[in-house]
PDB file of C-alpha atoms in Angstrom:
ATOM      1  CA  UNK A  12      -7.800  -7.592 -27.788  1.00 93.00           C
ATOM      2  CA  UNK A  13      -7.565  -4.181 -26.142  1.00 97.00           C
ATOM      3  CA  UNK A  14      -7.287  -3.878 -22.374  1.00 98.00           C
ATOM      4  CA  UNK A  15      -7.574  -0.574 -20.506  1.00 97.00           C
ATOM      5  CA  UNK A  16      -6.567   0.692 -17.117  1.00 97.00           C
ATOM      6  CA  UNK A  17      -5.765   3.873 -15.326  1.00 95.00           C
ATOM      7  CA  UNK A  18      -2.632   5.790 -16.301  1.00 95.00           C
ATOM      8  CA  UNK A  19       0.222   6.177 -13.776  1.00 93.00           C
ATOM      9  CA  UNK A  20       0.561   2.446 -13.312  1.00 94.00           C
ATOM     10  CA  UNK A  21       1.880   0.939 -10.124  1.00 95.00           C
ATOM     11  CA  UNK A  22       2.471  -2.625  -8.994  1.00 97.00           C
ATOM     12  CA  UNK A  23      -1.028  -4.130  -9.455  1.00 97.00           C
ATOM     13  CA  UNK A  24      -1.564  -2.762 -12.921  1.00 97.00           C
ATOM     14  CA  UNK A  25       1.979  -3.688 -14.117  1.00 98.00           C
ATOM     15  CA  UNK A  26       1.530  -7.215 -12.783  1.00 98.00           C
ATOM     16  CA  UNK A  27      -1.971  -7.561 -14.282  1.00 98.00           C
ATOM     17  CA  UNK A  28      -0.632  -6.492 -17.718  1.00 98.00           C
ATOM     18  CA  UNK A  29       2.148  -9.123 -17.424  1.00 98.00           C
ATOM     19  CA  UNK A  30      -0.351 -11.778 -16.425  1.00 98.00           C
ATOM     20  CA  UNK A  31      -2.828 -10.876 -19.194  1.00 98.00           C
ATOM     21  CA  UNK A  32      -0.144 -11.106 -21.857  1.00 97.00           C
ATOM     22  CA  UNK A  33       1.359 -14.300 -20.402  1.00 98.00           C
ATOM     23  CA  UNK A  34      -1.777 -16.361 -19.681  1.00 98.00           C
ATOM     24  CA  UNK A  35      -4.851 -14.805 -21.249  1.00 98.00           C
ATOM     25  CA  UNK A  36      -4.104 -12.783 -24.397  1.00 98.00           C
ATOM     26  CA  UNK A  37      -0.551 -12.907 -25.875  1.00 97.00           C
ATOM     27  CA  UNK A  38      -1.509 -10.120 -28.336  1.00 97.00           C
ATOM     28  CA  UNK A  39      -2.923  -7.859 -25.653  1.00 97.00           C
ATOM     29  CA  UNK A  40      -2.719  -4.165 -26.388  1.00 96.00           C
ATOM     30  CA  UNK A  41      -2.858  -1.835 -23.382  1.00 96.00           C
ATOM     31  CA  UNK A  42      -4.486   1.573 -23.189  1.00 95.00           C
ATOM     32  CA  UNK A  43      -3.698   3.855 -20.186  1.00 95.00           C
ATOM     33  CA  UNK A  44      -6.490   6.241 -19.380  1.00 95.00           C
ATOM     34  CA  UNK A  45      -6.017   9.627 -17.718  1.00 92.00           C
ATOM     35  CA  UNK A  46      -9.778   9.797 -17.238  1.00 90.00           C
ATOM     36  CA  UNK A  47     -11.605   6.503 -16.518  1.00 87.00           C
ATOM     37  CA  UNK A  48     -14.701   7.768 -18.280  1.00 89.00           C
ATOM     38  CA  UNK A  49     -12.728   7.674 -21.576  1.00 92.00           C
ATOM     39  CA  UNK A  50     -12.889   3.876 -21.581  1.00 94.00           C
ATOM     40  CA  UNK A  51     -12.996   2.718 -25.250  1.00 94.00           C
ATOM     41  CA  UNK A  52     -16.030   0.512 -25.964  1.00 94.00           C
ATOM     42  CA  UNK A  53     -13.886  -2.349 -27.299  1.00 95.00           C
ATOM     43  CA  UNK A  54     -11.508  -2.458 -24.325  1.00 97.00           C
ATOM     44  CA  UNK A  55     -11.686  -4.700 -21.266  1.00 97.00           C
ATOM     45  CA  UNK A  56     -11.005  -2.567 -18.170  1.00 98.00           C
ATOM     46  CA  UNK A  57      -8.881  -3.815 -15.287  1.00 98.00           C
ATOM     47  CA  UNK A  58      -7.746  -2.327 -11.973  1.00 97.00           C
ATOM     48  CA  UNK A  59     -10.307   0.407 -12.128  1.00 95.00           C
ATOM     49  CA  UNK A  60     -13.093   1.192  -9.652  1.00 92.00           C
ATOM     50  CA  UNK A  61     -16.373  -0.531 -10.232  1.00 90.00           C
ATOM     51  CA  UNK A  62     -15.170  -3.020 -12.869  1.00 94.00           C
ATOM     52  CA  UNK A  63     -15.222  -6.820 -12.710  1.00 96.00           C
ATOM     53  CA  UNK A  64     -11.380  -7.149 -12.897  1.00 98.00           C
ATOM     54  CA  UNK A  65     -10.768  -4.756 -10.014  1.00 96.00           C
ATOM     55  CA  UNK A  66     -10.466  -5.119  -6.207  1.00 96.00           C
ATOM     56  CA  UNK A  67     -13.129  -7.375  -4.716  1.00 94.00           C
ATOM     57  CA  UNK A  68     -13.567  -8.786  -1.196  1.00 89.00           C
ATOM     58  CA  UNK A  69     -10.208  -7.539  -0.111  1.00 91.00           C
ATOM     59  CA  UNK A  70      -8.435  -9.114  -3.178  1.00 96.00           C
ATOM     60  CA  UNK A  71      -6.205  -6.948  -5.389  1.00 97.00           C
ATOM     61  CA  UNK A  72      -6.903  -6.963  -9.208  1.00 98.00           C
ATOM     62  CA  UNK A  73      -4.136  -9.500  -9.875  1.00 98.00           C
ATOM     63  CA  UNK A  74      -5.885 -12.017  -7.562  1.00 98.00           C
ATOM     64  CA  UNK A  75      -9.229 -11.175  -9.096  1.00 98.00           C
ATOM     65  CA  UNK A  76      -7.942 -11.903 -12.592  1.00 98.00           C
ATOM     66  CA  UNK A  77      -6.413 -15.273 -11.379  1.00 98.00           C
ATOM     67  CA  UNK A  78      -9.802 -16.243  -9.977  1.00 98.00           C
ATOM     68  CA  UNK A  79     -11.840 -14.989 -12.935  1.00 98.00           C
ATOM     69  CA  UNK A  80      -9.753 -16.879 -15.506  1.00 98.00           C
ATOM     70  CA  UNK A  81      -9.350 -19.900 -13.145  1.00 98.00           C
ATOM     71  CA  UNK A  82      -5.570 -19.751 -13.225  1.00 98.00           C
ATOM     72  CA  UNK A  83      -4.419 -22.127 -10.495  1.00 98.00           C
ATOM     73  CA  UNK A  84      -0.692 -22.238 -11.092  1.00 98.00           C
ATOM     74  CA  UNK A  85       0.827 -22.138  -7.579  1.00 98.00           C
ATOM     75  CA  UNK A  86       3.689 -19.979  -8.797  1.00 98.00           C
ATOM     76  CA  UNK A  87       1.249 -17.318 -10.025  1.00 98.00           C
ATOM     77  CA  UNK A  88      -0.507 -17.450  -6.595  1.00 98.00           C
ATOM     78  CA  UNK A  89       2.811 -17.025  -4.844  1.00 98.00           C
ATOM     79  CA  UNK A  90       3.397 -13.922  -7.000  1.00 98.00           C
ATOM     80  CA  UNK A  91      -0.090 -12.804  -6.185  1.00 98.00           C
ATOM     81  CA  UNK A  92       0.835 -12.705  -2.475  1.00 98.00           C
ATOM     82  CA  UNK A  93       3.656 -10.323  -3.256  1.00 98.00           C
ATOM     83  CA  UNK A  94       1.514  -8.078  -5.464  1.00 98.00           C
ATOM     84  CA  UNK A  95      -1.222  -8.060  -2.841  1.00 98.00           C
ATOM     85  CA  UNK A  96       1.170  -6.926  -0.098  1.00 97.00           C
ATOM     86  CA  UNK A  97       2.985  -4.441  -2.287  1.00 96.00           C
ATOM     87  CA  UNK A  98      -0.355  -2.944  -3.311  1.00 95.00           C
ATOM     88  CA  UNK A  99      -2.478  -3.236  -0.180  1.00 94.00           C
ATOM     89  CA  UNK A 100       0.047  -3.790   2.571  1.00 90.00           C
ATOM     90  CA  UNK A 101      -2.595  -5.359   4.838  1.00 90.00           C
ATOM     91  CA  UNK A 102      -0.478  -8.290   6.089  1.00 90.00           C
ATOM     92  CA  UNK A 103      -2.808 -10.879   4.751  1.00 94.00           C
ATOM     93  CA  UNK A 104       0.320 -12.721   3.450  1.00 97.00           C
ATOM     94  CA  UNK A 105       3.881 -12.969   4.533  1.00 95.00           C
ATOM     95  CA  UNK A 106       5.629 -11.525   1.478  1.00 96.00           C
ATOM     96  CA  UNK A 107       8.937  -9.935   2.447  1.00 94.00           C
ATOM     97  CA  UNK A 108       9.655  -9.218  -1.234  1.00 96.00           C
ATOM     98  CA  UNK A 109       6.735  -6.793  -1.370  1.00 97.00           C
ATOM     99  CA  UNK A 110       8.214  -3.597   0.209  1.00 94.00           C
ATOM    100  CA  UNK A 111      11.277  -3.788  -2.051  1.00 95.00           C
ATOM    101  CA  UNK A 112       9.138  -4.321  -5.163  1.00 96.00           C
ATOM    102  CA  UNK A 113       6.816  -1.466  -4.157  1.00 95.00           C
ATOM    103  CA  UNK A 114       9.814   0.951  -3.878  1.00 94.00           C
ATOM    104  CA  UNK A 115      11.202  -0.157  -7.240  1.00 96.00           C
ATOM    105  CA  UNK A 116       7.862   0.449  -8.932  1.00 96.00           C
ATOM    106  CA  UNK A 117       7.417   3.851  -7.276  1.00 94.00           C
ATOM    107  CA  UNK A 118      10.903   4.792  -8.384  1.00 95.00           C
ATOM    108  CA  UNK A 119      10.228   3.720 -11.952  1.00 95.00           C
ATOM    109  CA  UNK A 120       7.080   5.843 -12.085  1.00 93.00           C
ATOM    110  CA  UNK A 121       9.241   8.843 -11.040  1.00 94.00           C
ATOM    111  CA  UNK A 122      11.749   8.363 -13.801  1.00 96.00           C
ATOM    112  CA  UNK A 123       9.742   7.216 -16.839  1.00 95.00           C
ATOM    113  CA  UNK A 124       6.288   6.860 -18.409  1.00 95.00           C
ATOM    114  CA  UNK A 125       3.850   3.949 -18.228  1.00 95.00           C
ATOM    115  CA  UNK A 126       5.263   2.288 -21.401  1.00 94.00           C
ATOM    116  CA  UNK A 127       8.754   2.153 -19.825  1.00 96.00           C
ATOM    117  CA  UNK A 128       7.437   0.914 -16.435  1.00 96.00           C
ATOM    118  CA  UNK A 129       5.589  -1.818 -18.324  1.00 95.00           C
ATOM    119  CA  UNK A 130       8.663  -2.809 -20.313  1.00 95.00           C
ATOM    120  CA  UNK A 131      10.950  -2.916 -17.276  1.00 96.00           C
ATOM    121  CA  UNK A 132       8.470  -4.749 -15.075  1.00 96.00           C
ATOM    122  CA  UNK A 133       7.695  -7.447 -17.599  1.00 95.00           C
ATOM    123  CA  UNK A 134      11.338  -8.611 -17.258  1.00 96.00           C
ATOM    124  CA  UNK A 135      11.122  -8.357 -13.460  1.00 97.00           C
ATOM    125  CA  UNK A 136       7.923 -10.475 -13.362  1.00 98.00           C
ATOM    126  CA  UNK A 137       9.433 -13.043 -15.730  1.00 98.00           C
ATOM    127  CA  UNK A 138      12.369 -13.327 -13.327  1.00 97.00           C
ATOM    128  CA  UNK A 139      10.113 -13.577 -10.295  1.00 97.00           C
ATOM    129  CA  UNK A 140       8.089 -16.262 -11.975  1.00 98.00           C
ATOM    130  CA  UNK A 141      11.159 -18.336 -12.863  1.00 98.00           C
ATOM    131  CA  UNK A 142      12.538 -17.990  -9.315  1.00 97.00           C
ATOM    132  CA  UNK A 143       9.336 -19.070  -7.514  1.00 97.00           C
ATOM    133  CA  UNK A 144       8.681 -21.741 -10.134  1.00 98.00           C
ATOM    134  CA  UNK A 145      12.052 -23.344  -9.345  1.00 98.00           C
ATOM    135  CA  UNK A 146      11.549 -22.864  -5.629  1.00 97.00           C
ATOM    136  CA  UNK A 147       8.198 -24.650  -5.884  1.00 95.00           C
ATOM    137  CA  UNK A 148       9.640 -27.528  -7.871  1.00 95.00           C
ATOM    138  CA  UNK A 149      12.703 -27.986  -5.663  1.00 96.00           C
ATOM    139  CA  UNK A 150      10.931 -27.381  -2.362  1.00 95.00           C
ATOM    140  CA  UNK A 151      13.795 -25.138  -1.283  1.00 96.00           C
ATOM    141  CA  UNK A 152      15.489 -21.882  -2.317  1.00 94.00           C
ATOM    142  CA  UNK A 153      16.854 -22.243  -5.863  1.00 94.00           C
ATOM    143  CA  UNK A 154      20.555 -21.461  -6.191  1.00 83.00           C
TER     144      UNK A 154
ATOM    145  CA  UNK B  29       4.726  24.074  20.321  1.00 44.00           C
ATOM    146  CA  UNK B  30       5.357  24.049  16.569  1.00 45.00           C
ATOM    147  CA  UNK B  31       6.155  20.533  15.678  1.00 50.00           C
ATOM    148  CA  UNK B  32       4.552  20.084  12.272  1.00 52.00           C
ATOM    149  CA  UNK B  33       6.694  20.861   9.199  1.00 52.00           C
ATOM    150  CA  UNK B  34       4.233  21.466   6.412  1.00 51.00           C
ATOM    151  CA  UNK B  35       5.880  21.024   3.079  1.00 54.00           C
ATOM    152  CA  UNK B  36       5.232  24.507   1.638  1.00 50.00           C
ATOM    153  CA  UNK B  37       4.641  26.946   4.480  1.00 49.00           C
ATOM    154  CA  UNK B  38       2.970  30.292   3.658  1.00 52.00           C
ATOM    155  CA  UNK B  39       1.513  29.044   0.404  1.00 62.00           C
ATOM    156  CA  UNK B  40      -1.970  27.835  -0.377  1.00 70.00           C
ATOM    157  CA  UNK B  41      -2.967  24.774   1.611  1.00 77.00           C
ATOM    158  CA  UNK B  42      -2.103  21.495  -0.013  1.00 89.00           C
ATOM    159  CA  UNK B  43      -4.646  19.153  -1.585  1.00 95.00           C
ATOM    160  CA  UNK B  44      -6.285  16.508   0.582  1.00 97.00           C
ATOM    161  CA  UNK B  45      -8.237  13.478  -0.374  1.00 98.00           C
ATOM    162  CA  UNK B  46     -11.432  12.907   1.689  1.00 98.00           C
ATOM    163  CA  UNK B  47     -13.496   9.821   2.062  1.00 98.00           C
ATOM    164  CA  UNK B  48     -17.079  10.350   3.192  1.00 98.00           C
ATOM    165  CA  UNK B  49     -18.789   7.119   4.099  1.00 98.00           C
ATOM    166  CA  UNK B  50     -21.654   5.395   5.814  1.00 97.00           C
ATOM    167  CA  UNK B  51     -21.929   1.740   6.619  1.00 95.00           C
ATOM    168  CA  UNK B  52     -24.889  -0.327   7.855  1.00 92.00           C
ATOM    169  CA  UNK B  53     -24.633  -1.024  11.591  1.00 89.00           C
ATOM    170  CA  UNK B  54     -25.021  -4.738  10.951  1.00 89.00           C
ATOM    171  CA  UNK B  55     -23.234  -6.911   9.995  1.00 90.00           C
ATOM    172  CA  UNK B  56     -20.392  -5.541  12.070  1.00 91.00           C
ATOM    173  CA  UNK B  57     -17.497  -7.416  10.241  1.00 92.00           C
ATOM    174  CA  UNK B  58     -17.231  -5.012   7.286  1.00 92.00           C
ATOM    175  CA  UNK B  59     -17.405  -2.068   9.681  1.00 92.00           C
ATOM    176  CA  UNK B  60     -14.527  -3.403  11.700  1.00 93.00           C
ATOM    177  CA  UNK B  61     -12.541  -4.328   8.497  1.00 93.00           C
ATOM    178  CA  UNK B  62     -12.887  -0.798   7.140  1.00 94.00           C
ATOM    179  CA  UNK B  63     -12.093   0.793  10.429  1.00 94.00           C
ATOM    180  CA  UNK B  64      -8.873  -1.222  10.687  1.00 94.00           C
ATOM    181  CA  UNK B  65      -7.835  -0.318   7.157  1.00 95.00           C
ATOM    182  CA  UNK B  66      -8.444   3.397   7.849  1.00 96.00           C
ATOM    183  CA  UNK B  67      -6.416   3.184  11.076  1.00 95.00           C
ATOM    184  CA  UNK B  68      -3.630   1.446   9.214  1.00 95.00           C
ATOM    185  CA  UNK B  69      -3.616   4.287   6.669  1.00 96.00           C
ATOM    186  CA  UNK B  70      -3.321   6.822   9.484  1.00 97.00           C
ATOM    187  CA  UNK B  71      -6.248   8.946   8.376  1.00 97.00           C
ATOM    188  CA  UNK B  72      -7.283  12.168  10.095  1.00 96.00           C
ATOM    189  CA  UNK B  73     -10.827  11.800  11.376  1.00 95.00           C
ATOM    190  CA  UNK B  74     -12.605  15.057  10.513  1.00 94.00           C
ATOM    191  CA  UNK B  75     -15.981  13.941  11.818  1.00 94.00           C
ATOM    192  CA  UNK B  76     -18.046  10.799  12.008  1.00 94.00           C
ATOM    193  CA  UNK B  77     -17.887   9.143   8.595  1.00 96.00           C
ATOM    194  CA  UNK B  78     -15.377  11.673   7.164  1.00 98.00           C
ATOM    195  CA  UNK B  79     -11.695  11.024   7.008  1.00 98.00           C
ATOM    196  CA  UNK B  80      -8.780  12.740   5.229  1.00 97.00           C
ATOM    197  CA  UNK B  81      -5.237  12.131   4.006  1.00 97.00           C
ATOM    198  CA  UNK B  82      -2.794  14.440   2.225  1.00 96.00           C
ATOM    199  CA  UNK B  83      -3.496  13.683  -1.480  1.00 96.00           C
ATOM    200  CA  UNK B  84      -0.964  11.811  -3.544  1.00 92.00           C
ATOM    201  CA  UNK B  85      -1.261   8.940  -6.034  1.00 89.00           C
ATOM    202  CA  UNK B  86      -0.983   6.316  -3.235  1.00 91.00           C
ATOM    203  CA  UNK B  87      -3.399   7.848  -0.748  1.00 95.00           C
ATOM    204  CA  UNK B  88      -5.974   8.554  -3.490  1.00 94.00           C
ATOM    205  CA  UNK B  89      -5.833   5.048  -4.688  1.00 93.00           C
ATOM    206  CA  UNK B  90      -6.139   3.560  -1.222  1.00 95.00           C
ATOM    207  CA  UNK B  91      -9.203   5.643  -0.456  1.00 97.00           C
ATOM    208  CA  UNK B  92     -10.723   4.889  -3.889  1.00 95.00           C
ATOM    209  CA  UNK B  93     -10.498   1.172  -3.292  1.00 95.00           C
ATOM    210  CA  UNK B  94     -11.812   1.510   0.262  1.00 95.00           C
ATOM    211  CA  UNK B  95     -14.815   3.404  -1.200  1.00 96.00           C
ATOM    212  CA  UNK B  96     -15.485   0.494  -3.497  1.00 94.00           C
ATOM    213  CA  UNK B  97     -15.196  -1.890  -0.600  1.00 94.00           C
ATOM    214  CA  UNK B  98     -17.691   0.126   1.407  1.00 95.00           C
ATOM    215  CA  UNK B  99     -20.086   0.104  -1.587  1.00 94.00           C
ATOM    216  CA  UNK B 100     -19.708  -3.669  -1.868  1.00 92.00           C
ATOM    217  CA  UNK B 101     -20.553  -4.021   1.825  1.00 93.00           C
ATOM    218  CA  UNK B 102     -23.849  -2.209   1.192  1.00 94.00           C
ATOM    219  CA  UNK B 103     -22.660   1.198   2.418  1.00 96.00           C
ATOM    220  CA  UNK B 104     -22.357   4.565   0.741  1.00 97.00           C
ATOM    221  CA  UNK B 105     -19.063   6.249  -0.056  1.00 97.00           C
ATOM    222  CA  UNK B 106     -17.746   9.156  -2.015  1.00 97.00           C
ATOM    223  CA  UNK B 107     -14.131  10.330  -2.498  1.00 97.00           C
ATOM    224  CA  UNK B 108     -13.239  14.002  -2.798  1.00 97.00           C
ATOM    225  CA  UNK B 109     -10.243  16.166  -3.446  1.00 96.00           C
ATOM    226  CA  UNK B 110     -10.296  19.316  -1.324  1.00 95.00           C
ATOM    227  CA  UNK B 111      -8.199  22.134   0.038  1.00 94.00           C
ATOM    228  CA  UNK B 112      -8.814  23.584   3.475  1.00 93.00           C
ATOM    229  CA  UNK B 113      -9.621  27.290   3.081  1.00 93.00           C
ATOM    230  CA  UNK B 114      -6.895  28.303   5.517  1.00 92.00           C
ATOM    231  CA  UNK B 115      -3.417  27.250   6.466  1.00 93.00           C
ATOM    232  CA  UNK B 116      -4.568  27.147  10.095  1.00 93.00           C
ATOM    233  CA  UNK B 117      -7.102  24.436   9.457  1.00 93.00           C
ATOM    234  CA  UNK B 118      -4.515  22.393   7.571  1.00 93.00           C
ATOM    235  CA  UNK B 119      -2.024  22.823  10.395  1.00 94.00           C
ATOM    236  CA  UNK B 120      -4.609  21.571  12.816  1.00 94.00           C
ATOM    237  CA  UNK B 121      -5.244  18.453  10.822  1.00 94.00           C
ATOM    238  CA  UNK B 122      -1.555  17.830  10.305  1.00 95.00           C
ATOM    239  CA  UNK B 123      -0.821  18.402  13.987  1.00 96.00           C
ATOM    240  CA  UNK B 124      -3.431  15.849  15.073  1.00 96.00           C
ATOM    241  CA  UNK B 125      -1.863  13.319  12.655  1.00 97.00           C
ATOM    242  CA  UNK B 126       1.680  14.083  13.802  1.00 97.00           C
ATOM    243  CA  UNK B 127       0.580  13.756  17.458  1.00 97.00           C
ATOM    244  CA  UNK B 128      -0.971  10.310  16.740  1.00 97.00           C
ATOM    245  CA  UNK B 129       2.272   9.143  15.103  1.00 98.00           C
ATOM    246  CA  UNK B 130       4.389  10.619  17.902  1.00 98.00           C
ATOM    247  CA  UNK B 131       2.514   8.519  20.455  1.00 98.00           C
ATOM    248  CA  UNK B 132       3.183   5.442  18.375  1.00 98.00           C
ATOM    249  CA  UNK B 133       6.900   6.286  18.047  1.00 98.00           C
ATOM    250  CA  UNK B 134       7.038   6.851  21.870  1.00 98.00           C
ATOM    251  CA  UNK B 135       5.628   3.403  22.472  1.00 98.00           C
ATOM    252  CA  UNK B 136       8.343   1.950  20.200  1.00 98.00           C
ATOM    253  CA  UNK B 137      11.005   4.027  22.047  1.00 97.00           C
ATOM    254  CA  UNK B 138       9.723   2.717  25.433  1.00 97.00           C
ATOM    255  CA  UNK B 139       9.803  -0.842  24.267  1.00 97.00           C
ATOM    256  CA  UNK B 140      13.333  -0.447  22.807  1.00 97.00           C
ATOM    257  CA  UNK B 141      14.488   1.015  26.113  1.00 95.00           C
ATOM    258  CA  UNK B 142      13.050  -1.912  28.021  1.00 95.00           C
ATOM    259  CA  UNK B 143      14.805  -4.384  25.657  1.00 96.00           C
ATOM    260  CA  UNK B 144      18.186  -2.766  26.056  1.00 90.00           C
ATOM    261  CA  UNK B 145      19.248  -4.814  29.070  1.00 88.00           C
ATOM    262  CA  UNK B 146      17.952  -8.145  27.730  1.00 93.00           C
ATOM    263  CA  UNK B 147      20.158 -11.083  26.689  1.00 93.00           C
ATOM    264  CA  UNK B 148      21.152 -10.980  22.976  1.00 92.00           C
ATOM    265  CA  UNK B 149      18.623 -13.547  21.753  1.00 93.00           C
ATOM    266  CA  UNK B 150      15.681 -11.866  23.369  1.00 94.00           C
ATOM    267  CA  UNK B 151      16.883  -8.397  22.354  1.00 95.00           C
ATOM    268  CA  UNK B 152      17.078  -9.597  18.732  1.00 95.00           C
ATOM    269  CA  UNK B 153      13.474 -10.842  18.915  1.00 96.00           C
ATOM    270  CA  UNK B 154      12.380  -7.449  20.071  1.00 97.00           C
ATOM    271  CA  UNK B 155      14.520  -5.778  17.414  1.00 96.00           C
ATOM    272  CA  UNK B 156      12.782  -7.720  14.627  1.00 95.00           C
ATOM    273  CA  UNK B 157       9.355  -6.929  16.012  1.00 96.00           C
ATOM    274  CA  UNK B 158      10.082  -3.195  16.466  1.00 97.00           C
ATOM    275  CA  UNK B 159      11.642  -2.860  12.961  1.00 96.00           C
ATOM    276  CA  UNK B 160       8.328  -4.211  11.496  1.00 94.00           C
ATOM    277  CA  UNK B 161       6.374  -1.869  13.721  1.00 96.00           C
ATOM    278  CA  UNK B 162       8.443   1.103  12.665  1.00 97.00           C
ATOM    279  CA  UNK B 163       7.898   0.280   8.985  1.00 94.00           C
ATOM    280  CA  UNK B 164       4.148   0.199   9.613  1.00 94.00           C
ATOM    281  CA  UNK B 165       4.230   3.593  11.408  1.00 97.00           C
ATOM    282  CA  UNK B 166       6.505   5.158   8.797  1.00 96.00           C
ATOM    283  CA  UNK B 167       4.076   4.299   5.976  1.00 94.00           C
ATOM    284  CA  UNK B 168       1.310   6.291   7.707  1.00 96.00           C
ATOM    285  CA  UNK B 169       3.594   9.079   8.900  1.00 97.00           C
ATOM    286  CA  UNK B 170       2.740  12.060   6.592  1.00 97.00           C
ATOM    287  CA  UNK B 171       4.036  14.829   8.915  1.00 96.00           C
ATOM    288  CA  UNK B 172       7.045  13.253  10.743  1.00 97.00           C
ATOM    289  CA  UNK B 173       7.383  14.372  14.383  1.00 97.00           C
ATOM    290  CA  UNK B 174      10.813  14.489  16.048  1.00 96.00           C
ATOM    291  CA  UNK B 175      10.033  11.191  17.768  1.00 97.00           C
ATOM    292  CA  UNK B 176      10.422   9.426  14.452  1.00 98.00           C
ATOM    293  CA  UNK B 177      14.200   9.800  14.421  1.00 97.00           C
ATOM    294  CA  UNK B 178      14.574   8.995  18.084  1.00 97.00           C
ATOM    295  CA  UNK B 179      12.573   5.788  17.776  1.00 97.00           C
ATOM    296  CA  UNK B 180      14.446   4.733  14.592  1.00 97.00           C
ATOM    297  CA  UNK B 181      17.846   5.228  16.298  1.00 96.00           C
ATOM    298  CA  UNK B 182      16.715   3.441  19.498  1.00 96.00           C
ATOM    299  CA  UNK B 183      15.597   0.378  17.530  1.00 97.00           C
ATOM    300  CA  UNK B 184      18.730   0.320  15.320  1.00 95.00           C
ATOM    301  CA  UNK B 185      20.859   0.453  18.511  1.00 95.00           C
ATOM    302  CA  UNK B 186      19.318  -2.819  19.713  1.00 94.00           C
ATOM    303  CA  UNK B 187      21.504  -4.671  17.194  1.00 91.00           C
ATOM    304  CA  UNK B 188      24.664  -6.061  18.799  1.00 80.00           C
ATOM    305  CA  UNK B 189      26.942  -4.571  16.136  1.00 80.00           C
ATOM    306  CA  UNK B 190      25.502  -1.076  16.613  1.00 73.00           C
ATOM    307  CA  UNK B 191      25.160  -1.171  20.395  1.00 61.00           C
ATOM    308  CA  UNK B 192      28.771   0.012  20.931  1.00 53.00           C
ATOM    309  CA  UNK B 193      28.353   3.027  18.646  1.00 50.00           C
ATOM    310  CA  UNK B 194      25.560   4.539  20.607  1.00 48.00           C
ATOM    311  CA  UNK B 195      26.808   3.525  24.080  1.00 46.00           C
ATOM    312  CA  UNK B 196      29.982   5.624  23.577  1.00 40.00           C
TER     313      UNK B 196
END
């Protein structure tokens, strides 16, 4: 399936792409649009204004996708808190990881294109998932 | 007093992103939510229902999503990119924003000064609080006033290990 979002990806779009590939569509192909009106007819848009998989009721797109696809994995929701704070910074959650991740993503977008940001961040999100998964299972900080 | 350092003096004014919006009077909750978010972003209020930020990827995205949120709350909103026609107008906007931040930094400075004589445990509590407050202010500080540095140094000096450096 094809998925489309705005070019110049930052934290929310990178995390959504990781989530889509991981839990919704392993063969997902991503299209990055310079102009949102160029949305291909066969592509599902995400993290764009006025689309279903966007920001709604104060949620970021990552949270919207979790709700829409009924993904209840607590580790994904812990990551959602980080993405929400890195993206919206409204202190809805206590996510001290967020400012660091925000800076890393901004730096990546200064040094490479969207394909590279996506490639680098997929490994980062895999690592975050593993860490918080172990933390959840152990009930303490994993070594 | 010239306190605002625009990024490219003597050139054409920079691009700004404007949000023009209207929200129903009732219910008041979305009005307050939006107002808080705008305040958090440190927008310049041009007039009733019209706010501005220097345009970059982050500020454009924030105002775009806020526009969507206003539409969802039954309001009307449009987002614009614009240039003031003169440097003078831009300086006025920037000066108002810098003054607003300067006042926030001065409040941090005053609180840091008051905490200076406190016992270590209480001073550390204030230090943590003020560091978080500084981060919040920095994120909406588009035209840093001189108070930024003074506040940052005063807060850093509250830490026991750095107290000696600044006292000497």
